[in-house]
Short mmCIF file of C-alpha atoms in Angstrom, two decimals:
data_model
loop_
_atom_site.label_atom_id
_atom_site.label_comp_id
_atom_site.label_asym_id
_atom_site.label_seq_id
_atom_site.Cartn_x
_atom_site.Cartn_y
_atom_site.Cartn_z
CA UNK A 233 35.47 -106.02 -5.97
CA UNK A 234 37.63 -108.22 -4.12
CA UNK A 235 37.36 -111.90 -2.88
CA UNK A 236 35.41 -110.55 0.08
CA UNK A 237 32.73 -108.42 -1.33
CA UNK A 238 32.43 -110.61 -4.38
CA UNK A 239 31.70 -113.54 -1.49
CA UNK A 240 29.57 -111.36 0.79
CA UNK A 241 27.60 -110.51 -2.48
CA UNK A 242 27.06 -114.09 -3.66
CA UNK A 243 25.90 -115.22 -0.30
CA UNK A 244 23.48 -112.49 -0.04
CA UNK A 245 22.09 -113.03 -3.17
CA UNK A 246 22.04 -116.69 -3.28
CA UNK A 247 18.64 -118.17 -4.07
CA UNK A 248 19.04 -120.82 -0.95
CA UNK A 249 18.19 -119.85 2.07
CA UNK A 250 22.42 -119.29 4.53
CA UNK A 251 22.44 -118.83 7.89
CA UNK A 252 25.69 -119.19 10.08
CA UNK A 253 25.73 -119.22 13.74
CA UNK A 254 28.16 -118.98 16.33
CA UNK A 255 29.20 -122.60 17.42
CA UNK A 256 28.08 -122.17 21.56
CA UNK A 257 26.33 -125.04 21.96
CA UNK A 258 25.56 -124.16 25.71
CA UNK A 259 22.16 -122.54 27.32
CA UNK A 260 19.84 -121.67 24.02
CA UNK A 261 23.17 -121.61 21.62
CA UNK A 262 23.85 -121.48 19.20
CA UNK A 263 23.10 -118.41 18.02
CA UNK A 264 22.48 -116.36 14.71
CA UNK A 265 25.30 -114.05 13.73
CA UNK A 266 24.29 -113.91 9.91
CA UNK A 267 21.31 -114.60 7.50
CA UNK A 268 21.08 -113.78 4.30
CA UNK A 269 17.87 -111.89 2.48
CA UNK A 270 16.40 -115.45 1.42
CA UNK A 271 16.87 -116.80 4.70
CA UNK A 272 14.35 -113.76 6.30
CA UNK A 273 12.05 -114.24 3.00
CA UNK A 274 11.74 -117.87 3.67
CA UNK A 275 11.18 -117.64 7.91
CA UNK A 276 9.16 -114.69 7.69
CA UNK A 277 11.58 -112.20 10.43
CA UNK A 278 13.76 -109.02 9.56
CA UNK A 279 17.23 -109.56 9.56
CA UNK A 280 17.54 -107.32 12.94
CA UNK A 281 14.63 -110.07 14.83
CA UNK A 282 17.26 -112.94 13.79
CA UNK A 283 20.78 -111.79 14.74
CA UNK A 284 21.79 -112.85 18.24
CA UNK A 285 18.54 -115.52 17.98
CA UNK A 286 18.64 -118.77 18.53
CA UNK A 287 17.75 -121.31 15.30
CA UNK A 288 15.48 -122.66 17.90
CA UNK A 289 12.57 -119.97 17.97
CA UNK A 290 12.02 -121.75 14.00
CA UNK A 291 10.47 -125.14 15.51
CA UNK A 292 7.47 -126.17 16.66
CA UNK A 293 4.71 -129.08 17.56
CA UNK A 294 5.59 -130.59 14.38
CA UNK A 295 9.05 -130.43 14.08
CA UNK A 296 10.71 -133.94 14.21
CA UNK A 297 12.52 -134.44 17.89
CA UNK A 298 14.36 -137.74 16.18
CA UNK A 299 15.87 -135.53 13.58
CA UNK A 300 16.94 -132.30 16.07
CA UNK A 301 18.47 -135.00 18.15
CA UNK A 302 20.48 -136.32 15.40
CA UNK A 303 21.35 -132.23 14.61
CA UNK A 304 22.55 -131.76 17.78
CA UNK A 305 24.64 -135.14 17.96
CA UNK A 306 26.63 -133.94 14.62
CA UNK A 307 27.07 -129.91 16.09
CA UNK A 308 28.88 -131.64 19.30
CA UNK A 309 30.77 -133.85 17.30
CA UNK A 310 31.90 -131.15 14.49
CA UNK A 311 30.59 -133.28 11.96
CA UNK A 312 28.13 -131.96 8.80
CA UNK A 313 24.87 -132.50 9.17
CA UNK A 314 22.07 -133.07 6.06
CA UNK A 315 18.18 -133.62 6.89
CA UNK A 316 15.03 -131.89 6.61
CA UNK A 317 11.99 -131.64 8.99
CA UNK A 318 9.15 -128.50 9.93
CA UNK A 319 9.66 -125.55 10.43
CA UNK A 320 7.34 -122.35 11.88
CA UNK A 321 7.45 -119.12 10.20
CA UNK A 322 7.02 -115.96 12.13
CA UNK A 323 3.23 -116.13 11.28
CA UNK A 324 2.98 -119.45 12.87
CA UNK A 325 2.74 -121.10 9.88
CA UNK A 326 4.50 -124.37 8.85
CA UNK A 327 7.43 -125.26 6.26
CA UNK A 328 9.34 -128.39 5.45
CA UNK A 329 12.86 -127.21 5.30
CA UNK A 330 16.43 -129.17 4.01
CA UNK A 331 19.10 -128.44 6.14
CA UNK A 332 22.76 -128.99 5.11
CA UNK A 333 25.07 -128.08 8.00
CA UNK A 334 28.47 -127.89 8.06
CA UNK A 335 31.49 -126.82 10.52
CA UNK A 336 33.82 -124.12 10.26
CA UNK A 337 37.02 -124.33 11.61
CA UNK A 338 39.64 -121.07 12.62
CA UNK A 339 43.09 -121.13 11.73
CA UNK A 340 44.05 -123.38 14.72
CA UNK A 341 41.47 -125.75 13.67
CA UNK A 342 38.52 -125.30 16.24
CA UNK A 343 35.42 -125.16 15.02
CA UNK A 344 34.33 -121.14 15.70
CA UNK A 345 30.96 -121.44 13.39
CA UNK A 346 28.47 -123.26 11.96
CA UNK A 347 26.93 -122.60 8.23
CA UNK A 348 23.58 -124.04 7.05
CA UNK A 349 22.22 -123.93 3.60
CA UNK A 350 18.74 -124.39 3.76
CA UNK A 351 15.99 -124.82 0.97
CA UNK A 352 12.31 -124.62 1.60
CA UNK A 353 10.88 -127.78 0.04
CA UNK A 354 7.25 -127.69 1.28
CA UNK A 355 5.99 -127.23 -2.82
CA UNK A 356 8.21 -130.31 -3.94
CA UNK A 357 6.83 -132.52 -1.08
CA UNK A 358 3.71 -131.35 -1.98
CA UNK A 359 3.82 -132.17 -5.69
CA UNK A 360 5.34 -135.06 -4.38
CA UNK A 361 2.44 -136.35 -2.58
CA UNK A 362 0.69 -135.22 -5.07
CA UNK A 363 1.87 -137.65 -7.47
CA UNK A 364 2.08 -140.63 -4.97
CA UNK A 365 -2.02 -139.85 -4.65
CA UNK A 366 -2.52 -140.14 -8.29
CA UNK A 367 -0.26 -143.52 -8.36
CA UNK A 368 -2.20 -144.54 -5.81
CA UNK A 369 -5.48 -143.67 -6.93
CA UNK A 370 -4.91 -144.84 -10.66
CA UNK A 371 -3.86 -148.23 -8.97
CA UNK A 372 -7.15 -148.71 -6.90
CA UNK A 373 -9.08 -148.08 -10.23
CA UNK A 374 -10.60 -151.03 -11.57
CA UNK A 375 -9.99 -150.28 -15.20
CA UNK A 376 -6.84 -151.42 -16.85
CA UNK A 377 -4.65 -147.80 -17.25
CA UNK A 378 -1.47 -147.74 -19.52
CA UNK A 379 0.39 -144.49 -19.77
CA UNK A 380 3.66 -143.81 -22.50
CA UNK A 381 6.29 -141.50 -23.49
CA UNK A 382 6.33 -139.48 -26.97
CA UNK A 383 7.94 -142.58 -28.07
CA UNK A 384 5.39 -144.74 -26.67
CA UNK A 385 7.40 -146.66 -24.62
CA UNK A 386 5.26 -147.48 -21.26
CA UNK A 387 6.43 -145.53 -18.25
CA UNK A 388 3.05 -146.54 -15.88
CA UNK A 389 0.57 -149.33 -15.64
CA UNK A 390 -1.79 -149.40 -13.08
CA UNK A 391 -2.69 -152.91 -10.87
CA UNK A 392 -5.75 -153.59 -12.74
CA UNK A 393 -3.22 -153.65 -15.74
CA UNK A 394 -1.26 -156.41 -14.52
CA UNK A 395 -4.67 -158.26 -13.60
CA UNK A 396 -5.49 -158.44 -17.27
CA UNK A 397 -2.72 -158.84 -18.88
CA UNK A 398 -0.56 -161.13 -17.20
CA UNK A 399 2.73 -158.35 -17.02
CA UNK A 400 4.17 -156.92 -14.40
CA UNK A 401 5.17 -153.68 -13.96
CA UNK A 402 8.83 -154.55 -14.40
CA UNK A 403 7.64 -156.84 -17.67
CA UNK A 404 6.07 -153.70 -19.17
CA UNK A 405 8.25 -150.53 -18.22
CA UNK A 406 10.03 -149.35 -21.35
CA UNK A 407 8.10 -151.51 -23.55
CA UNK A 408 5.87 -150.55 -26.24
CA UNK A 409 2.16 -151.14 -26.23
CA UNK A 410 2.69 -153.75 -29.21
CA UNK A 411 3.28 -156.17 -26.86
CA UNK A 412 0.07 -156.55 -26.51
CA UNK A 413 -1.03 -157.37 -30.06
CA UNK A 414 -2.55 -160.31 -31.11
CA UNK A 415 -2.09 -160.75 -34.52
CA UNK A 416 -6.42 -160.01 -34.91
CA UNK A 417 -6.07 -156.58 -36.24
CA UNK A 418 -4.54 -155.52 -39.85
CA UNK A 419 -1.95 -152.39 -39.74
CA UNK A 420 -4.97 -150.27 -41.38
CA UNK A 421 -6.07 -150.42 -37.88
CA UNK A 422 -3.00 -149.07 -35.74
CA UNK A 423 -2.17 -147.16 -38.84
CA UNK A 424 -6.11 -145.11 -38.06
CA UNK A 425 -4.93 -145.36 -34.22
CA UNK A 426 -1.23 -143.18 -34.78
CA UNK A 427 -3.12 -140.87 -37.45
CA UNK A 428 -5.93 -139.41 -34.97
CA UNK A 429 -3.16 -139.28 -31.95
CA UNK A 430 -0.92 -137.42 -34.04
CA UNK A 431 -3.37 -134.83 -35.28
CA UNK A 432 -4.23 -134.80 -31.31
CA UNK A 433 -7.69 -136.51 -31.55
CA UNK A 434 -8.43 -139.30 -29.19
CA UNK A 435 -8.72 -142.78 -30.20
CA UNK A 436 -11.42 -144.66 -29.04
CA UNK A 437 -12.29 -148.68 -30.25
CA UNK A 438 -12.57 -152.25 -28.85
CA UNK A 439 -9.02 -153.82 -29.18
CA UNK A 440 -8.25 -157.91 -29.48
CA UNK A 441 -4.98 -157.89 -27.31
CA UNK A 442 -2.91 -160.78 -26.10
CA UNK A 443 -1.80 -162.04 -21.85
CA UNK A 444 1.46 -162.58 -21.73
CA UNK A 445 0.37 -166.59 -21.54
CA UNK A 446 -1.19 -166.27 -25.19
CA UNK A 447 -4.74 -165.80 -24.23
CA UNK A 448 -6.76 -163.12 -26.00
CA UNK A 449 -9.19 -160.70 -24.17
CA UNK A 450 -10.90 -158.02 -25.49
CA UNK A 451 -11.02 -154.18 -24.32
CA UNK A 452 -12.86 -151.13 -24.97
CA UNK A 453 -9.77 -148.63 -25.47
CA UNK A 454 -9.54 -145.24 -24.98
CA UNK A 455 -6.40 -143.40 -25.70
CA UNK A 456 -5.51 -139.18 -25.61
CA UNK A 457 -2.30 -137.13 -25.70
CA UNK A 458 -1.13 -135.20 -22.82
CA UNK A 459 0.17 -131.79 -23.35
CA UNK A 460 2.70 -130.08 -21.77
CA UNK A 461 2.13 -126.21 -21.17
CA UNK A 462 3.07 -125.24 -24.74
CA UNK A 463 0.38 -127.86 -25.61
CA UNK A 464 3.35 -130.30 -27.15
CA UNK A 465 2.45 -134.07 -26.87
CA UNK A 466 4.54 -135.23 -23.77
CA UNK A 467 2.76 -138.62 -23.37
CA UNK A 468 0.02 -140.90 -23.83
CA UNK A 469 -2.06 -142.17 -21.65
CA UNK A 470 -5.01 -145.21 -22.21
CA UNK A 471 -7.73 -146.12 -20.32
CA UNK A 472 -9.61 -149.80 -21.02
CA UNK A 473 -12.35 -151.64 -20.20
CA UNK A 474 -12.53 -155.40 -20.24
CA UNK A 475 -15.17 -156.49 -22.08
CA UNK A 476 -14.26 -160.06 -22.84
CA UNK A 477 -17.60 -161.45 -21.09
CA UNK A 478 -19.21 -159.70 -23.18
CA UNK A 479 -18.02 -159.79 -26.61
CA UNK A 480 -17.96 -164.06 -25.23
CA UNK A 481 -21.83 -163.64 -24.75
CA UNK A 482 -22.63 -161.48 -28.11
CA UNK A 483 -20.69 -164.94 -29.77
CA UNK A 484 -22.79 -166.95 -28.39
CA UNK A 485 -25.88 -165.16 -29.32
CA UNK A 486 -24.58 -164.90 -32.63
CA UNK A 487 -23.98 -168.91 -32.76
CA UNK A 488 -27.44 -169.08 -31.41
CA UNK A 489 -28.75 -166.97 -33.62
CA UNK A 490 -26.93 -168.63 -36.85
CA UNK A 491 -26.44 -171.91 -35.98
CA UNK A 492 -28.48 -175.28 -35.98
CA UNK A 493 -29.04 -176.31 -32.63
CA UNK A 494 -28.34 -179.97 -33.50
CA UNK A 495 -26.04 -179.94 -36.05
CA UNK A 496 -24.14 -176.94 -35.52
CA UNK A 497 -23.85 -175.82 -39.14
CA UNK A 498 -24.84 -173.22 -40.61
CA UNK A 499 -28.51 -172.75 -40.54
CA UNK A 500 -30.99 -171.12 -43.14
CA UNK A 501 -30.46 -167.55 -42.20
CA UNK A 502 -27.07 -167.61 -42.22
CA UNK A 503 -26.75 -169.52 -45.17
CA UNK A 504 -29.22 -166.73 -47.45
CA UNK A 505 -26.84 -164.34 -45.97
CA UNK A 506 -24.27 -166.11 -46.91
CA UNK A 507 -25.34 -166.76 -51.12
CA UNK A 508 -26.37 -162.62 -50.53
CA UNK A 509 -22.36 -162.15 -50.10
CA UNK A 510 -21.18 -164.69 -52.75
CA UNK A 511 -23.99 -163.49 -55.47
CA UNK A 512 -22.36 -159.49 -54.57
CA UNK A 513 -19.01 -160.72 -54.89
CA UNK A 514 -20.41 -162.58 -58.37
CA UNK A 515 -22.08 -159.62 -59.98
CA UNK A 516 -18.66 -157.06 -58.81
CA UNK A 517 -16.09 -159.02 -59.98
CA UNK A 518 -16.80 -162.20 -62.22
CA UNK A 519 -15.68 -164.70 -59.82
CA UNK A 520 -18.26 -167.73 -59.77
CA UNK A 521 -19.43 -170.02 -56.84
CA UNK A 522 -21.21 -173.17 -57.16
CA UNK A 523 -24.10 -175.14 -54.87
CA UNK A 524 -24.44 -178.43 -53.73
CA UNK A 525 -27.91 -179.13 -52.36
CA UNK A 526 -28.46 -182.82 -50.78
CA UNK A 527 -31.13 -184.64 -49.36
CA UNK A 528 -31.40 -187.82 -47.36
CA UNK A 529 -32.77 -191.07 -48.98
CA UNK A 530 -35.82 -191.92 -47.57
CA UNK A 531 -35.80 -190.14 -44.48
CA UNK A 532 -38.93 -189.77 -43.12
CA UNK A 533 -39.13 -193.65 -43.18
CA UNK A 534 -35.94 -193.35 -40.26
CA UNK A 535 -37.92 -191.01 -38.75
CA UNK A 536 -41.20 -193.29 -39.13
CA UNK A 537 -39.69 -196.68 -38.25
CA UNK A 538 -36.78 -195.95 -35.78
CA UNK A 539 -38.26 -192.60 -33.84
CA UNK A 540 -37.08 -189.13 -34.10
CA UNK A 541 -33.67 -189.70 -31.90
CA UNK A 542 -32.26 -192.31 -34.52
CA UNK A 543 -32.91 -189.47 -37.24
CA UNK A 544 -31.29 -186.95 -35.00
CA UNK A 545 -28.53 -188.81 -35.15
CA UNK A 546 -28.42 -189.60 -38.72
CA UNK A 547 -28.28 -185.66 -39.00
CA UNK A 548 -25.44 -184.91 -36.88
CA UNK A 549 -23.81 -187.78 -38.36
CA UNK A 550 -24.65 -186.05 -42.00
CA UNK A 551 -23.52 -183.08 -40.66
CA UNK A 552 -20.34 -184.32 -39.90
CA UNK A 553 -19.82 -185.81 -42.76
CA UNK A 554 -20.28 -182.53 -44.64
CA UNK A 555 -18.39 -180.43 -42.29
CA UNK A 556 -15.46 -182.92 -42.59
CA UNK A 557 -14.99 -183.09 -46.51
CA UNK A 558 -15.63 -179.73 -47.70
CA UNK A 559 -13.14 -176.89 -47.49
CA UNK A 560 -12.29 -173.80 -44.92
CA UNK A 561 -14.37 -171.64 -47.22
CA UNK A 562 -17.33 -173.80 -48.06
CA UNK A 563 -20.13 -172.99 -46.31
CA UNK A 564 -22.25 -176.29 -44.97
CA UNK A 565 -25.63 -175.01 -44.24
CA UNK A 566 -28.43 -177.19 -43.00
CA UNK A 567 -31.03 -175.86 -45.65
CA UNK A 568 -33.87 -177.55 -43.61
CA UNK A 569 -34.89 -180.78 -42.57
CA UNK A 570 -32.75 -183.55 -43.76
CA UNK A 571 -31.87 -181.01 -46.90
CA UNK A 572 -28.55 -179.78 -46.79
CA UNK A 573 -26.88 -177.06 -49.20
CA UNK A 574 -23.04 -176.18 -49.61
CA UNK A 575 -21.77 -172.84 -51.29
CA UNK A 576 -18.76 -173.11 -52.79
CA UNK A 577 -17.26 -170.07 -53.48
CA UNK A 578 -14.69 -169.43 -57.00
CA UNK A 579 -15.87 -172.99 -58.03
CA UNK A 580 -16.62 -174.34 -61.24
CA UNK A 581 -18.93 -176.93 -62.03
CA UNK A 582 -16.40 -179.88 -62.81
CA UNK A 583 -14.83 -179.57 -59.43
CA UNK A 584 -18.33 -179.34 -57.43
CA UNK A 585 -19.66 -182.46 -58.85
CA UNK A 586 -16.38 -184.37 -57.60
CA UNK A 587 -17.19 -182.74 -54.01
CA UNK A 588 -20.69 -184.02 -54.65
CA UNK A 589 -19.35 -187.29 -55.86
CA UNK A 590 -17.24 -187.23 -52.74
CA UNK A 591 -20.19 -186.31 -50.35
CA UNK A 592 -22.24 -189.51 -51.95
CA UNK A 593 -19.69 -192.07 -51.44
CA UNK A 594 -18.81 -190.89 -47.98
CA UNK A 595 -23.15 -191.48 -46.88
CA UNK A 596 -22.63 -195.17 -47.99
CA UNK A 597 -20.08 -195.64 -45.25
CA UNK A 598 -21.51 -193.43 -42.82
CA UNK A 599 -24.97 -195.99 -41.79
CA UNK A 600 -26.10 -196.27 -38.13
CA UNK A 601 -27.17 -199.22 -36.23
CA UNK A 602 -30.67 -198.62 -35.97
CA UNK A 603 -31.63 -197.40 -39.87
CA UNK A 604 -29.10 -199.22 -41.73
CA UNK A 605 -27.22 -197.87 -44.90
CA UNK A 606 -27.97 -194.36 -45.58
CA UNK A 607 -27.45 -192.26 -49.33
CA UNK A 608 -27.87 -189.08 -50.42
CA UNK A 609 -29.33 -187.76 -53.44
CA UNK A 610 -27.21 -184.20 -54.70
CA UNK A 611 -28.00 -181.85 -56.95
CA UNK A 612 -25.32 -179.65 -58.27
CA UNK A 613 -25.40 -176.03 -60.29
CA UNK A 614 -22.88 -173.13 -61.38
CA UNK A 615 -24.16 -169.18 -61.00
CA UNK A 616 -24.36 -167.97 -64.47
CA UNK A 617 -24.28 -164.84 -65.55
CA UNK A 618 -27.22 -162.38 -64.75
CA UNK A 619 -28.70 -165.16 -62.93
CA UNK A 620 -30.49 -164.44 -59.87
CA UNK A 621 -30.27 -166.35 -56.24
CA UNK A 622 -33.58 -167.35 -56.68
CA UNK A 623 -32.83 -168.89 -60.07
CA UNK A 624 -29.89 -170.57 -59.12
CA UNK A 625 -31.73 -172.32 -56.60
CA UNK A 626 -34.32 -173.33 -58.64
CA UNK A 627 -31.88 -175.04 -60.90
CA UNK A 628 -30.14 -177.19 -58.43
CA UNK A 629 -33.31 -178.27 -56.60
CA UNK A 630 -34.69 -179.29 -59.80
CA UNK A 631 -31.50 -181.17 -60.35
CA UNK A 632 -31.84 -183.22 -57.10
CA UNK A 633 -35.15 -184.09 -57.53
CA UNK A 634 -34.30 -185.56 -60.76
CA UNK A 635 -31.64 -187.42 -58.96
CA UNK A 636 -34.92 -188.87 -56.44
CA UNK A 637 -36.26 -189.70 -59.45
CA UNK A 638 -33.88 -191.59 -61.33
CA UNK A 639 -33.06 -193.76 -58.40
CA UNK A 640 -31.62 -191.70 -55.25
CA UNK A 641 -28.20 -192.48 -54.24
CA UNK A 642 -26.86 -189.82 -57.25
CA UNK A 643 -25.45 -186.48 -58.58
CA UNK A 644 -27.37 -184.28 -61.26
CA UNK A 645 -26.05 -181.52 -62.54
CA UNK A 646 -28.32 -178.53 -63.39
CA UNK A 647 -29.88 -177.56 -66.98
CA UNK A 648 -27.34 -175.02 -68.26
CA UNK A 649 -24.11 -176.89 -66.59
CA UNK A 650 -22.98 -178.63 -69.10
CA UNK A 651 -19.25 -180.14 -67.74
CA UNK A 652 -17.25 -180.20 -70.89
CA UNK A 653 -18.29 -176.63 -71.97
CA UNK A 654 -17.10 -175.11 -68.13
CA UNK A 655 -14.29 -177.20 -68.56
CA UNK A 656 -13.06 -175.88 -71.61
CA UNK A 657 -13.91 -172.17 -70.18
CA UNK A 658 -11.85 -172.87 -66.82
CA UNK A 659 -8.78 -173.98 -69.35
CA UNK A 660 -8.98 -171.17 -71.50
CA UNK A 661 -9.30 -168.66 -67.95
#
């Protein structure tokens, strides 16, 4: 085959659309002197209703009279042409079409020809617009949307992403989705997340994330895989739901719910709750906690004498106090009334009748104008073994009445505490 036919052939069976025309740019010119077979496939005419035809009988309504105006400015000038506008098939039916036009010149130089290579595009603008609708319509959404590669680096966030989270599109492209954590979650948790994705489950729970000013806000997550048509994992793609009001408002109700409305400390049934978890923890594994229960000298004589705001404030001044002196772990629970308890968990006895020593002394400074110098009477016990709530309880209350009894203003510590034997069994531990 020579240069010739092998050049015919390729032309012919090129998958874009050739056409070359004569270069007469008079009357209806120019005109079509050859087309190959994709050139009829993609206009809809034979090869015999093209030749001798003008490119012309292809446009229509639609067709872009800025663009054939800029065609026709290159063809006079002999210079190449590249742009795309509609088209008509024979059928009447529209195509967007990419032109690329050049020139050819004879032997002497004039140009004798012009060749196009054209490319039906109408799918490609079509998936393009496609996509531009989804963009668009993920960015209206309300809900924060967050999509990643296999590597879960971010390659999309939606508007209502950038609300919540304080990043910009340009902060978050190419990221990862850990810049977002918080700090509130262990790695059991993203571990759980990663294991369900990769066995292509979904992965739905209420994430603690981070703004990018620090803030935390909390989201109901939902995240899937997107497959490709072999059904390999090509991306991620996570939908949220802000529910920061409301895990705010369940707080609340939870405060409410286990918290003295004056005080603020614990109240009664959070503090039962609370000797439930530290008698489990007890019984499982050995460890021992202690109580502190204190009363108020004398207080229904503030009450009586001064009115029921002075003894409000003797309270929240107790409670203070308490709250103030004890440690992150102690629980301060006002046990009811002007009776306060404190569980002190993996205590011994020796060391919870110094923080009942220390609770004593601090109610001598505390006072108030109105009822003068107020003490505190304490009672103090260790959980021993195979001893119930109930019991314990019994113990220490028993202790601080004796401490009433013997004077107020005093720690007792419970039958079965004796100091010097705990002692000796926290030395030898």
């Amino acid at each position: 085959m020579n240069r010739i036919d092998l050049l015919e052939a390729a032309v012919a069976h090129s998958y874009n659309a050739i056409v070359i025309t004569d270069a007469n740019l008079e009357d209806d010119g120019p005109h079509i002197e050859y087309c190959n077979p994709a050139f009829c496939e993609m206009t809809g005419y034979a090869l015999a209703e093209l030749i001798g035809r003008s490119p012309r009988i292809l446009q229509g309504p639609d067709t872009d009279p800025q663009v054939l105006a800029r065609l026709r400015a290159c063809l006079r000038s002999n210079t190449p042409f590249q742009g795309s506008a509609i088209n008509y098939r024979k059928d009447g039916t529209p195509y967007h079409v990419e032109w690329n036009i050049s020139p050819v010149r004879g032997a002497d130089g004039v140009v004798t020809h012009f060749v196009s290579v054209q490319q039906d595009i109408s799918t490609r603008l079509e998936a393009e617009r496609d996509r531009r609708l989804l963009a668009n319509a993920l960015n209206v959404a309300n809900d924060p949307i967050l999509i990643t590669d296999r590597a879960a680096r971010i390659v999309f966030v939606n508007q209502a992403f950038e609300r919540l989270t304080g990043y910009d599109a340009a902060d978050a492209l190419g990221q990862t989705p850990a810049i977002l954590r918080s700090g509130e979650h262990d790695s059991g948790f993203y571990e759980g997340l990663w294991s369900a994705l990769e066995r292509g489950e979904g992965f739905r729970a209420t994430f603690t994330n981070r703004r990018k000013n620090g803030e935390l806000f909390h989201v109901e997550q939902s995240i899937a895989a997107v497959r490709d048509d072999q059904q390999r994992i090509t991306h991620y793609v996570s939908i949220a739901t802000d529910i920061s009001e409301y895990v705010q408002r369940q707080r609340r109700l939870h405060e409410l719910a286990h918290r003295d409305k004056l005080t603020g400390l614990l109240n009664r049934r959070a503090g039962e709750a609370e000797l439930q978890l530290r008698y489990a923890e007890a019984c499982v594994d050995g460890t021992v906690f202690a109580l502190i229960i204190g009363d108020i000298d004398h207080f229904k004589q503030i009450n009586d004498r001064h009115g029921h705001p002075v003894g409000d404030r003797v309270l929240v001044r107790t409670a203070r106090l308490l709250s103030e002196r004890f440690r992150r772990d102690d629980a301060v629970i006002r046990w009811g009334g002007e009776e306060f308890m404190v569980i002190l968990p993996n205590t011994r006895i020796a060391v919870a009748r110094q923080l009942a020593d220390r609770i004593r002394e601090g109610m001598r400074t505390l006072g108030d104008d109105d009822a003068g110098a107020v003490s505190m009477s304490l009672g103090v016990g260790q959980w021993q073994q195979d001893e119930s709530i109930a019991g314990l309880i019994h113990r220490v209350d028993k202790a601080l009445y004796s401490a009433k009894a013997l004077g107020r203003d005093r720690v007792v510590v419970a039958d079965g505490d004796d100091e010097d034997e705990n002692r000796a069994r926290a030395d030898e531990v």
